[in-house]
Coordinates of C-alpha atoms in Angstrom, one line a residue:
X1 CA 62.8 -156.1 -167.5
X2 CA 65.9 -156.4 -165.4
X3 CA 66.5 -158.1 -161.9
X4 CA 64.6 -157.0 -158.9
X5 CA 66.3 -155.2 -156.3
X6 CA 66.7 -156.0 -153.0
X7 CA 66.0 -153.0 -150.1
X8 CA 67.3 -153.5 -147.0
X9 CA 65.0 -152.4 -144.0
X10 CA 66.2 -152.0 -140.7
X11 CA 64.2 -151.8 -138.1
X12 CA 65.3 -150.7 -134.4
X13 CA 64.3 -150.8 -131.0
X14 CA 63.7 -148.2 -129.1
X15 CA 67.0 -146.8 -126.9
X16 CA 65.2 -147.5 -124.0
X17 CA 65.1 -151.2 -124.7
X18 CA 63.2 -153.5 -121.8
X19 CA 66.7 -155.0 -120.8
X20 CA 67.7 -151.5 -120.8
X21 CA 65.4 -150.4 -118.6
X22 CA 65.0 -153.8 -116.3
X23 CA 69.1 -152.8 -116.1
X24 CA 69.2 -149.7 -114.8
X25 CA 65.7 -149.4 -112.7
X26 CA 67.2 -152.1 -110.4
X27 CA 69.4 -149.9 -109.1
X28 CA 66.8 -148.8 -106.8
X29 CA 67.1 -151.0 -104.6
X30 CA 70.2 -150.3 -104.1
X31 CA 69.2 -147.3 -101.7
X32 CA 67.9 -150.1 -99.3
X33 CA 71.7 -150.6 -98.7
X34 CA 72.2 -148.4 -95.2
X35 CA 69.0 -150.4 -94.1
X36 CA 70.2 -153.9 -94.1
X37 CA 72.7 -156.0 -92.6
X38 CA 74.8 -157.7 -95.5
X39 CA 73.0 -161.1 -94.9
X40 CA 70.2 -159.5 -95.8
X41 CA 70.8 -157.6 -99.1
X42 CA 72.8 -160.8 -99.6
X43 CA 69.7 -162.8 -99.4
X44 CA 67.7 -160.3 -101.3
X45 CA 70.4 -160.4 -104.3
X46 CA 70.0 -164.5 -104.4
X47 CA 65.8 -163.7 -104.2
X48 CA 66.7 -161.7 -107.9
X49 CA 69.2 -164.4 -108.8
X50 CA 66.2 -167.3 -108.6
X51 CA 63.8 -164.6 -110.1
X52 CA 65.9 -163.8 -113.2
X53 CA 67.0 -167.5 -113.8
X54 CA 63.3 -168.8 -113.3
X55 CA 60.8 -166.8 -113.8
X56 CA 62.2 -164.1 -116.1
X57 CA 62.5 -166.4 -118.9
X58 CA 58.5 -167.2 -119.1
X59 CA 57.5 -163.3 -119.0
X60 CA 58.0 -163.2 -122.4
X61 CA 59.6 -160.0 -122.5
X62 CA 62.7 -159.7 -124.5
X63 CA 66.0 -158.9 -123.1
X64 CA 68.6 -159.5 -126.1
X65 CA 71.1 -156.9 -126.7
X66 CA 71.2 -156.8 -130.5
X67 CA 68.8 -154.2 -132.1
X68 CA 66.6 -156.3 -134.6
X69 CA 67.0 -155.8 -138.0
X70 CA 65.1 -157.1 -141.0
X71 CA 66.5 -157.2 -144.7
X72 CA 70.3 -158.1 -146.1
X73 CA 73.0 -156.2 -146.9
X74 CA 73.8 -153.2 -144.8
X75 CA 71.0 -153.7 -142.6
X76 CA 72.0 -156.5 -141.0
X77 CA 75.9 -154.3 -140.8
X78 CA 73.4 -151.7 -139.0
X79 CA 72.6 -154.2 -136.5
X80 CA 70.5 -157.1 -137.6
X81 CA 71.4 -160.2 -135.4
X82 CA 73.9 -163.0 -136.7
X83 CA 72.2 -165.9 -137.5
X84 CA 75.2 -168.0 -137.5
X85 CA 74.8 -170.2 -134.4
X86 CA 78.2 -170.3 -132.8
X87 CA 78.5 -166.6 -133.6
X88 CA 74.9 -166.2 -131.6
X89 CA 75.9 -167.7 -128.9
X90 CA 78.9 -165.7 -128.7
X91 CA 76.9 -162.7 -129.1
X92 CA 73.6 -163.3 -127.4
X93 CA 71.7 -162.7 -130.9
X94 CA 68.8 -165.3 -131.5
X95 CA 69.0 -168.1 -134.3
X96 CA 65.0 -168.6 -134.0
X97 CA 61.8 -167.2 -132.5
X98 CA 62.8 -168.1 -128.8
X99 CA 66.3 -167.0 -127.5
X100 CA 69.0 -168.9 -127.0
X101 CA 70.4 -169.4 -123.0
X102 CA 73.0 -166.8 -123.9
X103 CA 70.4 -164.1 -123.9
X104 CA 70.3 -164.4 -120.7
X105 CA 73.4 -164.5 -119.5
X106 CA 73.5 -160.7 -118.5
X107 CA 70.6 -161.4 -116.5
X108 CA 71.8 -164.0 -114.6
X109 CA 75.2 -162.2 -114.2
X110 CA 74.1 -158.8 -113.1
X111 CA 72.4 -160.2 -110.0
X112 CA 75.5 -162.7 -109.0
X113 CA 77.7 -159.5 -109.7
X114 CA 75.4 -157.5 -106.8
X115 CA 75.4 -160.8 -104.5
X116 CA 79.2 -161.0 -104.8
X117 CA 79.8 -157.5 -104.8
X118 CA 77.7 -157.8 -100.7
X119 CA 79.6 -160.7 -100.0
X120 CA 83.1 -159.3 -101.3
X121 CA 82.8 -156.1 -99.2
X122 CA 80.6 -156.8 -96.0
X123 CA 81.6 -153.8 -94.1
X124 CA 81.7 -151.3 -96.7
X125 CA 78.4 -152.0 -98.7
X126 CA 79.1 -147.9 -99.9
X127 CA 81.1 -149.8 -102.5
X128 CA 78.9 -152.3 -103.4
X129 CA 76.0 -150.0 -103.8
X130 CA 78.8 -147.6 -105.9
X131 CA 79.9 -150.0 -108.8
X132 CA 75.9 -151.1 -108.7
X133 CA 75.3 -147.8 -110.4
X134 CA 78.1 -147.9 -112.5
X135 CA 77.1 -150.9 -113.6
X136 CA 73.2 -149.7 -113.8
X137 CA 73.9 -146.6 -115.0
X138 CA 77.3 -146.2 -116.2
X139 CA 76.8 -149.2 -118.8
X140 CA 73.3 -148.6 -119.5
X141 CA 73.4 -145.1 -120.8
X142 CA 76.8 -145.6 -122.7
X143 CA 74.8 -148.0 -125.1
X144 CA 72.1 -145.8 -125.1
X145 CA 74.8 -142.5 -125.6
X146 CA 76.4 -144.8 -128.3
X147 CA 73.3 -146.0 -130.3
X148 CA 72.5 -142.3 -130.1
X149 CA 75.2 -139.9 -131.0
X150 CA 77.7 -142.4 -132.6
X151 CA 80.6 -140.3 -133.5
X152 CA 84.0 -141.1 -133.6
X153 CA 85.3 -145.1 -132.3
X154 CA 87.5 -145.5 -129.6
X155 CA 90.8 -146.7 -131.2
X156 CA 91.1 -149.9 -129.1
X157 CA 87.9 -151.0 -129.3
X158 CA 85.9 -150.2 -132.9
X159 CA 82.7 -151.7 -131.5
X160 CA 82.6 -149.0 -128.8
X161 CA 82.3 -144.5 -129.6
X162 CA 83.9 -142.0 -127.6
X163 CA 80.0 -140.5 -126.9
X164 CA 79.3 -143.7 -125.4
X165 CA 82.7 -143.8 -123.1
X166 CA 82.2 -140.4 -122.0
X167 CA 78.4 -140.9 -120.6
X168 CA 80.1 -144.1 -119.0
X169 CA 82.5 -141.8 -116.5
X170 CA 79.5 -139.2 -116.0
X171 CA 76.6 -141.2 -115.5
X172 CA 78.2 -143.6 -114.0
X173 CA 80.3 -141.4 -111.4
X174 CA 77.5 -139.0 -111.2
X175 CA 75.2 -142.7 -109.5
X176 CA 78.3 -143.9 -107.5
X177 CA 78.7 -140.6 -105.6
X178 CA 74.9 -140.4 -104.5
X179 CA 75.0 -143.9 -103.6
X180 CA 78.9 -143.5 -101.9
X181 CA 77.2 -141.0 -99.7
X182 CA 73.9 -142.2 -99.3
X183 CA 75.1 -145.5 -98.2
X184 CA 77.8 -143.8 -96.4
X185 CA 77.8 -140.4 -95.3
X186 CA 80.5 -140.2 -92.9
X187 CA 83.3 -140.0 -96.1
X188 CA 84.2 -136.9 -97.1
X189 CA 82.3 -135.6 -100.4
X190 CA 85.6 -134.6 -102.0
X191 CA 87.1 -138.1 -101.3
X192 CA 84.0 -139.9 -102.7
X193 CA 83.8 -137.7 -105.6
X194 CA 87.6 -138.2 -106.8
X195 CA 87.7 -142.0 -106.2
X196 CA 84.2 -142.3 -107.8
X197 CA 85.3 -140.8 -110.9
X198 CA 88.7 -142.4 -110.9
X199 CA 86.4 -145.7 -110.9
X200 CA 84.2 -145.3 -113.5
X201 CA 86.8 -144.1 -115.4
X202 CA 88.5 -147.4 -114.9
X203 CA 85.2 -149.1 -115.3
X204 CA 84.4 -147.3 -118.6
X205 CA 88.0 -148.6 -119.6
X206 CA 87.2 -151.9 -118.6
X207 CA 84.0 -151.6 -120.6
X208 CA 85.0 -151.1 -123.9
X209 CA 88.3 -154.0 -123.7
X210 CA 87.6 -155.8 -126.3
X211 CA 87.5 -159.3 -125.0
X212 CA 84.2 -161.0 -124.9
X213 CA 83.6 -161.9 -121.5
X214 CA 79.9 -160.5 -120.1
X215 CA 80.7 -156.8 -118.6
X216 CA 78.4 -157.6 -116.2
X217 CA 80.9 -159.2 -114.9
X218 CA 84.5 -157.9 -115.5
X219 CA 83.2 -154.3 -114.7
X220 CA 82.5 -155.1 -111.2
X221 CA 85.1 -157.2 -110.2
X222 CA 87.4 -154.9 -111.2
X223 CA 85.8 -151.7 -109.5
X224 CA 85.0 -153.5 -106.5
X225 CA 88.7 -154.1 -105.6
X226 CA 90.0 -150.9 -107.4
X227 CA 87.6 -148.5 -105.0
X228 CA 87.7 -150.4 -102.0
X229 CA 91.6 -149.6 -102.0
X230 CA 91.3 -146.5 -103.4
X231 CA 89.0 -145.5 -100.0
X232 CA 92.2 -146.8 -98.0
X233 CA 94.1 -144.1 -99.8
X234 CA 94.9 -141.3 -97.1
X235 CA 96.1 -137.9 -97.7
X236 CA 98.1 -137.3 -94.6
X237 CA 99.7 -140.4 -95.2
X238 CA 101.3 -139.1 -98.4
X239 CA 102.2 -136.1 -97.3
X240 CA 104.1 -138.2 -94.3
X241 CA 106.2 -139.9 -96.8
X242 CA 106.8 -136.8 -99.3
X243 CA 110.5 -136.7 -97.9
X244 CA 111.5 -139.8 -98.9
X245 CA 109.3 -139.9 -102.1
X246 CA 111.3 -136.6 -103.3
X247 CA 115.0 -138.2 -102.8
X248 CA 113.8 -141.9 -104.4
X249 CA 111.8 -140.5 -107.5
X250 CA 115.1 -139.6 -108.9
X251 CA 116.7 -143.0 -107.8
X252 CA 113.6 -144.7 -109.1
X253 CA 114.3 -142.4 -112.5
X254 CA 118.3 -143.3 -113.0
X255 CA 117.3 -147.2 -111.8
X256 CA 114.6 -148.1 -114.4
X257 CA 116.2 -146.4 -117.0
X258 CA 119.3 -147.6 -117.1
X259 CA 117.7 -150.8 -116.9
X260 CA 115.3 -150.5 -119.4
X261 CA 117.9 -149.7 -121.9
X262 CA 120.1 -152.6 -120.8
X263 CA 116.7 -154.9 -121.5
X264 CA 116.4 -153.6 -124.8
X265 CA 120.0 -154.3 -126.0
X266 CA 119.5 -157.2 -124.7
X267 CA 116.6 -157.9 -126.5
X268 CA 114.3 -159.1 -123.7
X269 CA 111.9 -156.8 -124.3
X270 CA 110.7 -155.0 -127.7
X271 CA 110.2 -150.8 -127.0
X272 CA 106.9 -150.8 -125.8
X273 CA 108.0 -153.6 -123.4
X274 CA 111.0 -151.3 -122.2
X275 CA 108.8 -147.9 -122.0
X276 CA 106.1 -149.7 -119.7
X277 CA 108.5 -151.6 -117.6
X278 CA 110.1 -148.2 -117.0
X279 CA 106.8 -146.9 -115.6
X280 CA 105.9 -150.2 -113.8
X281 CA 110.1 -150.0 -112.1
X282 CA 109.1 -146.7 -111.1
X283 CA 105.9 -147.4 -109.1
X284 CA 107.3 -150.5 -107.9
X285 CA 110.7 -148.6 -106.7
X286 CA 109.1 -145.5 -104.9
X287 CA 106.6 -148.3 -102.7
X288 CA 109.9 -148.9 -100.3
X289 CA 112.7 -148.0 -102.2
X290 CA 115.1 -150.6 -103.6
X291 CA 113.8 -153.5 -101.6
X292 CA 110.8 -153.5 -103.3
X293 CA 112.4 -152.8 -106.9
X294 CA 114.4 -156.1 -105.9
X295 CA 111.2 -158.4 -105.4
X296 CA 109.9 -157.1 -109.0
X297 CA 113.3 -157.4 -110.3
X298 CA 113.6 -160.7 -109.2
X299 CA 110.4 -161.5 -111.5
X300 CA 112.3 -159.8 -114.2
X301 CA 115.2 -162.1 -114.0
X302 CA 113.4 -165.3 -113.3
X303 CA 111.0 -164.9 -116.1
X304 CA 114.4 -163.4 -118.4
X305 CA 115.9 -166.9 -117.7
X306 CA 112.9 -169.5 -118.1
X307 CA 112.3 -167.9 -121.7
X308 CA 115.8 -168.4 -122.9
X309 CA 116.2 -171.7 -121.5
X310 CA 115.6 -174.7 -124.2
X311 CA 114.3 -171.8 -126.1
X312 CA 115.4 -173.7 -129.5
X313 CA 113.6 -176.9 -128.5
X314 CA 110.1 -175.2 -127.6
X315 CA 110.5 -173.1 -130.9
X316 CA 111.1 -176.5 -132.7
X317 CA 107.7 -177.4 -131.0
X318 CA 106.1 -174.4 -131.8
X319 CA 105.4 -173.1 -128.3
X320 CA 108.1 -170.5 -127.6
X321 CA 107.6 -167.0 -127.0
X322 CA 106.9 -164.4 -130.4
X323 CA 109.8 -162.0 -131.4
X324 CA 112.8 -164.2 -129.7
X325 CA 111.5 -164.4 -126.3
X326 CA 111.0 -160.3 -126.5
X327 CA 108.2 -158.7 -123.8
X328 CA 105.7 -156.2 -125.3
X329 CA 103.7 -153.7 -123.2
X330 CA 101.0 -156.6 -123.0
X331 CA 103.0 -159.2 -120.7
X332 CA 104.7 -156.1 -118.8
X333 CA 101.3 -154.5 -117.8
X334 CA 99.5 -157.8 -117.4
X335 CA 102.1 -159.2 -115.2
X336 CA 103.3 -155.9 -113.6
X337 CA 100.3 -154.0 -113.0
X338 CA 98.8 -155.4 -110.0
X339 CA 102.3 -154.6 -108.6
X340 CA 102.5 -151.8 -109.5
X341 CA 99.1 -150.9 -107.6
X342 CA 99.8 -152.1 -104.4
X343 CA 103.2 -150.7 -104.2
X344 CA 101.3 -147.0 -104.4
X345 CA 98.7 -147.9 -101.6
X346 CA 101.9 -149.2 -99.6
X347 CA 102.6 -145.3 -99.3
X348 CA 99.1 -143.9 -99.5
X349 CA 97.3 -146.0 -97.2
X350 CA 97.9 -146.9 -93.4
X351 CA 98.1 -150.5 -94.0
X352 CA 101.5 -150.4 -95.9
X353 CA 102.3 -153.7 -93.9
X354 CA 99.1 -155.5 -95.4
X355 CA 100.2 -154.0 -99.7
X356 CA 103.5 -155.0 -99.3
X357 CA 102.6 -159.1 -98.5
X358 CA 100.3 -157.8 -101.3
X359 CA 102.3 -156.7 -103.6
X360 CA 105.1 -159.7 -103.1
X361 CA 102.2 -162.3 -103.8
X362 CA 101.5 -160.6 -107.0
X363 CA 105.0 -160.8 -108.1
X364 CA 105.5 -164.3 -106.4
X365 CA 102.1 -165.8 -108.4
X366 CA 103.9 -164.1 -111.9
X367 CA 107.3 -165.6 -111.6
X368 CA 105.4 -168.8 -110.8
X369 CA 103.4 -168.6 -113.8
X370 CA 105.7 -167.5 -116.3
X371 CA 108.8 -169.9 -115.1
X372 CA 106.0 -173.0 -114.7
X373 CA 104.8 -172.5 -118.5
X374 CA 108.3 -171.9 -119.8
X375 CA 110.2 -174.8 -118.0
X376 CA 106.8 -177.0 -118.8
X377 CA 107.1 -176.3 -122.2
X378 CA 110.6 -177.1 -122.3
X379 CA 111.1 -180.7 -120.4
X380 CA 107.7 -182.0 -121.0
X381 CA 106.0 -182.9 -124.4
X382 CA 102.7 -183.7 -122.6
X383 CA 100.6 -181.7 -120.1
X384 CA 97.3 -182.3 -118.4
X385 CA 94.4 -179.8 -118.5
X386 CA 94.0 -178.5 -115.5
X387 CA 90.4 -178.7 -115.7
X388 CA 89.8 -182.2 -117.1
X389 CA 93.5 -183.9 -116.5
X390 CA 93.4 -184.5 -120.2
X391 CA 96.2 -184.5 -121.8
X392 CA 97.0 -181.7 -124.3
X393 CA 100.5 -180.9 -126.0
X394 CA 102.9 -178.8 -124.0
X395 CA 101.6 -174.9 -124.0
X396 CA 98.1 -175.7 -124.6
X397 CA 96.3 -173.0 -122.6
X398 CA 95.1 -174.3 -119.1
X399 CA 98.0 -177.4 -119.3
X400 CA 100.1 -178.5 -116.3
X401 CA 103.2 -180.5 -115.9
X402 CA 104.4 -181.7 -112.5
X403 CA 108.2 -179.9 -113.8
X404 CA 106.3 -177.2 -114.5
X405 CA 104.6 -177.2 -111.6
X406 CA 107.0 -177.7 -108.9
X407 CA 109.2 -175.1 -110.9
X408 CA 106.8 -172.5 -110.6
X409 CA 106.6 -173.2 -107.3
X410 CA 110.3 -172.9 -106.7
X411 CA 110.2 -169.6 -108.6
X412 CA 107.5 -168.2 -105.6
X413 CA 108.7 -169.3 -103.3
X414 CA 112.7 -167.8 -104.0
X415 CA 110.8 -164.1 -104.6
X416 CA 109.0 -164.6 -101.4
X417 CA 112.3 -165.6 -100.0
X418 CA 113.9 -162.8 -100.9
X419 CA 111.1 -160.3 -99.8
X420 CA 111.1 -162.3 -96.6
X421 CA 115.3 -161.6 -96.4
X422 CA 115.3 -158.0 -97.6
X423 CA 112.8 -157.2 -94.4
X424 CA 109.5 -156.3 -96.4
X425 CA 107.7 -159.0 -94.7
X426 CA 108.0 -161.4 -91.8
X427 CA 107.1 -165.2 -91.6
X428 CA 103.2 -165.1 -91.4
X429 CA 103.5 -162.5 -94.5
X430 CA 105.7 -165.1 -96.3
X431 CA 103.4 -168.0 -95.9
X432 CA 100.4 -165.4 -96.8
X433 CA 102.7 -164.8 -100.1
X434 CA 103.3 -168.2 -101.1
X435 CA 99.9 -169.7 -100.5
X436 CA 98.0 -166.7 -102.1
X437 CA 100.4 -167.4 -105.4
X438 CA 99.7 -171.0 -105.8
X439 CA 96.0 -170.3 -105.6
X440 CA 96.9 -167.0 -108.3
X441 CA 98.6 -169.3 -110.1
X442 CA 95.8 -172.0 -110.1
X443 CA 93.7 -169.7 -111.2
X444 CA 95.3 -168.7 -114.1
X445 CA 95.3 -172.1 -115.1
X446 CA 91.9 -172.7 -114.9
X447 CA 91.2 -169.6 -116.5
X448 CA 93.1 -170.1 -119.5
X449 CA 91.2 -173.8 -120.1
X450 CA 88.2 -172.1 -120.0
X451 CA 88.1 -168.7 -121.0
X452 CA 91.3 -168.2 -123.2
X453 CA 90.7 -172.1 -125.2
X454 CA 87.5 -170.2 -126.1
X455 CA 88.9 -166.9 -127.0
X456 CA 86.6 -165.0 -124.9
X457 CA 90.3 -163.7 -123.2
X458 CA 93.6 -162.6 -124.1
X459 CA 96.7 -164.1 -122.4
X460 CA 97.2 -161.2 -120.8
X461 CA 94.0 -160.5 -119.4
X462 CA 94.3 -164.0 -118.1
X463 CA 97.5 -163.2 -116.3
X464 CA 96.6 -160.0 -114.9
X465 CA 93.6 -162.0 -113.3
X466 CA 96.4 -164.6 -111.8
X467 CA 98.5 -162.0 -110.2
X468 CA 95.7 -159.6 -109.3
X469 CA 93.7 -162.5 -107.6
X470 CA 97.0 -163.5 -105.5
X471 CA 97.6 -160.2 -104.8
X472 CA 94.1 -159.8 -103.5
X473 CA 93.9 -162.8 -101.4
X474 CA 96.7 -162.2 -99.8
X475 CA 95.8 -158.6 -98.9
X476 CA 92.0 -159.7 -97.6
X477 CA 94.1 -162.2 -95.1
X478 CA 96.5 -159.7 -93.9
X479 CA 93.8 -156.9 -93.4
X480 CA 91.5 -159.8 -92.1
X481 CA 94.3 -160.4 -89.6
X482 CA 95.3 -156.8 -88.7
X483 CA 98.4 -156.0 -91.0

């Protein structure tokens, strides 16, 4: 008689899991939005916040996300949990009969999400009730969708289908809409139906990045701030400024090309890097011409010149930039993009004053970054973790160096300068600027000695959070003052 064999059996949940359905029901009491001041639904998303984080966990219900699966082999590739404890708590699998704390991190996170989400936006809860159903809706019937239909992967993300992505956009613009004009019926349905789309678009994208940070989380943050300016968005105010736009498009065209080509023969950025900062000059260029080309240029330079400075001592360390110093699409979108952004609300909105401090903060906070970690890495053999002041070799992610640091800060401060002397902004926007990108660039540092030293992040996610959190700082305290 030979060996035994070994069947695998899986077994599944239902689609309709209880965390699926505890997800998206929730959503309900959303509609209680046009009802309540924004104390209120604040107070009412820290009632679910104590709820979830204390009682919750003794219901017994179960709210991990990994199907259950019982056998070896493929099985457990079909979806049994990992039973390798780091891995679990990566994850949110279970390495017993009770759950580890990471099951429950969603829970916890979806009701901060809704309280921040009433706290970020006071005065236009239609957003806050919006990217509540895409998170409800949008995210809980792409798993469903994707345990489902499967299909064909998304090529960025293999974890993720395109069945899943699509039901993302519809559901989840189908439950922003009803709750954009339930909550508030005075904007236009065409208007709430384009930027609603355009969101969970953007928040299906977001979705499926694969970076392993709790969508719960990145998927609001990132709608929140991406409809609230997209409401802004007027279309008389682009039609005003089609004159112009149809003379500096072809400036803008001639400007970034040249340039782009320059940058790739002089090897400061690969293709990829040329071809997205061609698209990113563009934007930047049509926001107000070549003075705000100059501010993003000025990045450009700055950043150019702290890479190649000492750049054979920090390779000798080991900390110097891949490829020669050379910029992929990766560092030119993550530092770029929130640029980029505002410089299209500067001519879509009626607050072009407001994006354009905006828009020099983002820049300001990336120059910062990129010249404090380059000139750190190149006097300094030491640096302290931002976190913890302990000290960590020079380009640990998360270290500072007081060169570093007061170089950074000289690199804001000359972009501001320079925004400040081509016109774009006057002295309250300058200070606006300059503070709002030592806080970006803060942040960034804190990020990357939490996040990124865990790899739940990317460097470039983590500098696209720097210059989009300057960026939006600066942009709350000019609209908060009446730019």
């Amino acid at each position: 008689m030979g060996g035994s064999s070994t069947t695998a059996v899986s077994v599944r949940r239902p689609l309709f899991s209880t965390r699926k359905i505890v997800h998206m029901s929730m959503l309900i009491f959303a509609f209680l939005l046009p009802f309540l001041t924004w104390l209120q639904a604040a107070g009412c998303a820290v009632l679910a916040l104590l709820f979830n984080v204390f009682i919750l966990p003794h219901l017994g219900a179960d709210f991990s996300k990994r199907p259950v699966a019982v056998g070896f082999g493929p099985a457990q590739l079909a979806g049994a949990p990992d039973l390798n404890p780091a891995h679990a708590a990566l994850k949110g699998a279970s390495t017993d009969s009770g759950a580890t704390p990471s099951v429950w991190t969603g829970i916890v996170i979806y009701p901060l999400s809704v309280l921040a989400l009433i706290v970020f936006y006071p005065n236009t809860l239609q957003v806050a009730g919006a990217v509540w159903a895409i998170m409800a809706l949008g995210d809980g019937l792409a798993s469903v969708a994707g345990e489902a239909l499967r299909g064909p992967v998304l090529p960025w993300n293999k974890e993720k289908t395109w069945s899943g992505f699509i039901v993302f956009v519809m559901a989840g613009s189908g439950g922003a809409y009803t709750l954009v004009r339930w909550v508030g019926p005075s904007i236009p349905a065409e208007k709430a139906a384009l930027v609603c789309l355009a969101t969970a678009l953007l928040g299906a994208l977001v979705e499926s990045a694969p970076i392993r940070l709790d969508d719960n989380l990145t998927v609001p943050l990132v709608c929140g701030a991406f409809m609230f300016c997209a409401f802004m968005m007027e279309r008389s105010q682009l039609h005003s400024n089609l004159p112009y736009l149809g003379r500096r498009i072809w400036i803008a065209v001639g400007v970034n090309l040249v340039l782009a080509l320059l940058a790739l023969g002089m090897k400061t950025v690969d293709r990829s890097g040329a071809a997205m900062g061609f698209v990113v000059g563009v934007a930047v260029y049509m926001a107000w011409g070549y003075k705000s080309f100059l501010v993003m240029f000025a990045f450009f330079v700055l950043g150019s010149l702290g890479t190649r400075l000492g750049y054979a001592k920090k390779a000798a360390r080991g900390v110097a930039e891949k490829r020669g110093g050379a910029r992929s699409w990766r560092e030119a979108l993550a530092n770029s993009l929130a640029g980029a952004f505002f410089a299209i609300l500067v001519i879509t909105t009626l607050h072009e004053k407001a994006f354009l401090i905006a828009l020099v903060a983002a820049f300001a906070e990336a120059a910062g970054d990129t010249i404090s970690s380059e000139i750190g890495q190149w006097i300094s053999r030491r640096a302290y973790l931002i976190t913890t002041l302990k000290p960590v070799p020079a380009g640990e992610n998360g270290g500072i160096s007081l060169g570093g640091t007061l170089a950074g800060i000289l690199a804001s401060a000359l972009v501001v300068a320079l925004a400040f002397g081509l016109g774009l902004i006057g002295k309250g926007g300058a200070a606006m600027a300059l503070a709002a990108a030592f806080v970006g660039n803060l942040i960034d540092s804190v990020l990357g000695a939490t996040l990124e030293r865990r790899g739940l992040v990317t460097n470039g996610i983590v500098n696209f959070a720097g210059t989009s959190c300057a960026g939006a700082m600066a942009l709350a305290v000019a609209l908060h003052m009446g730019f």
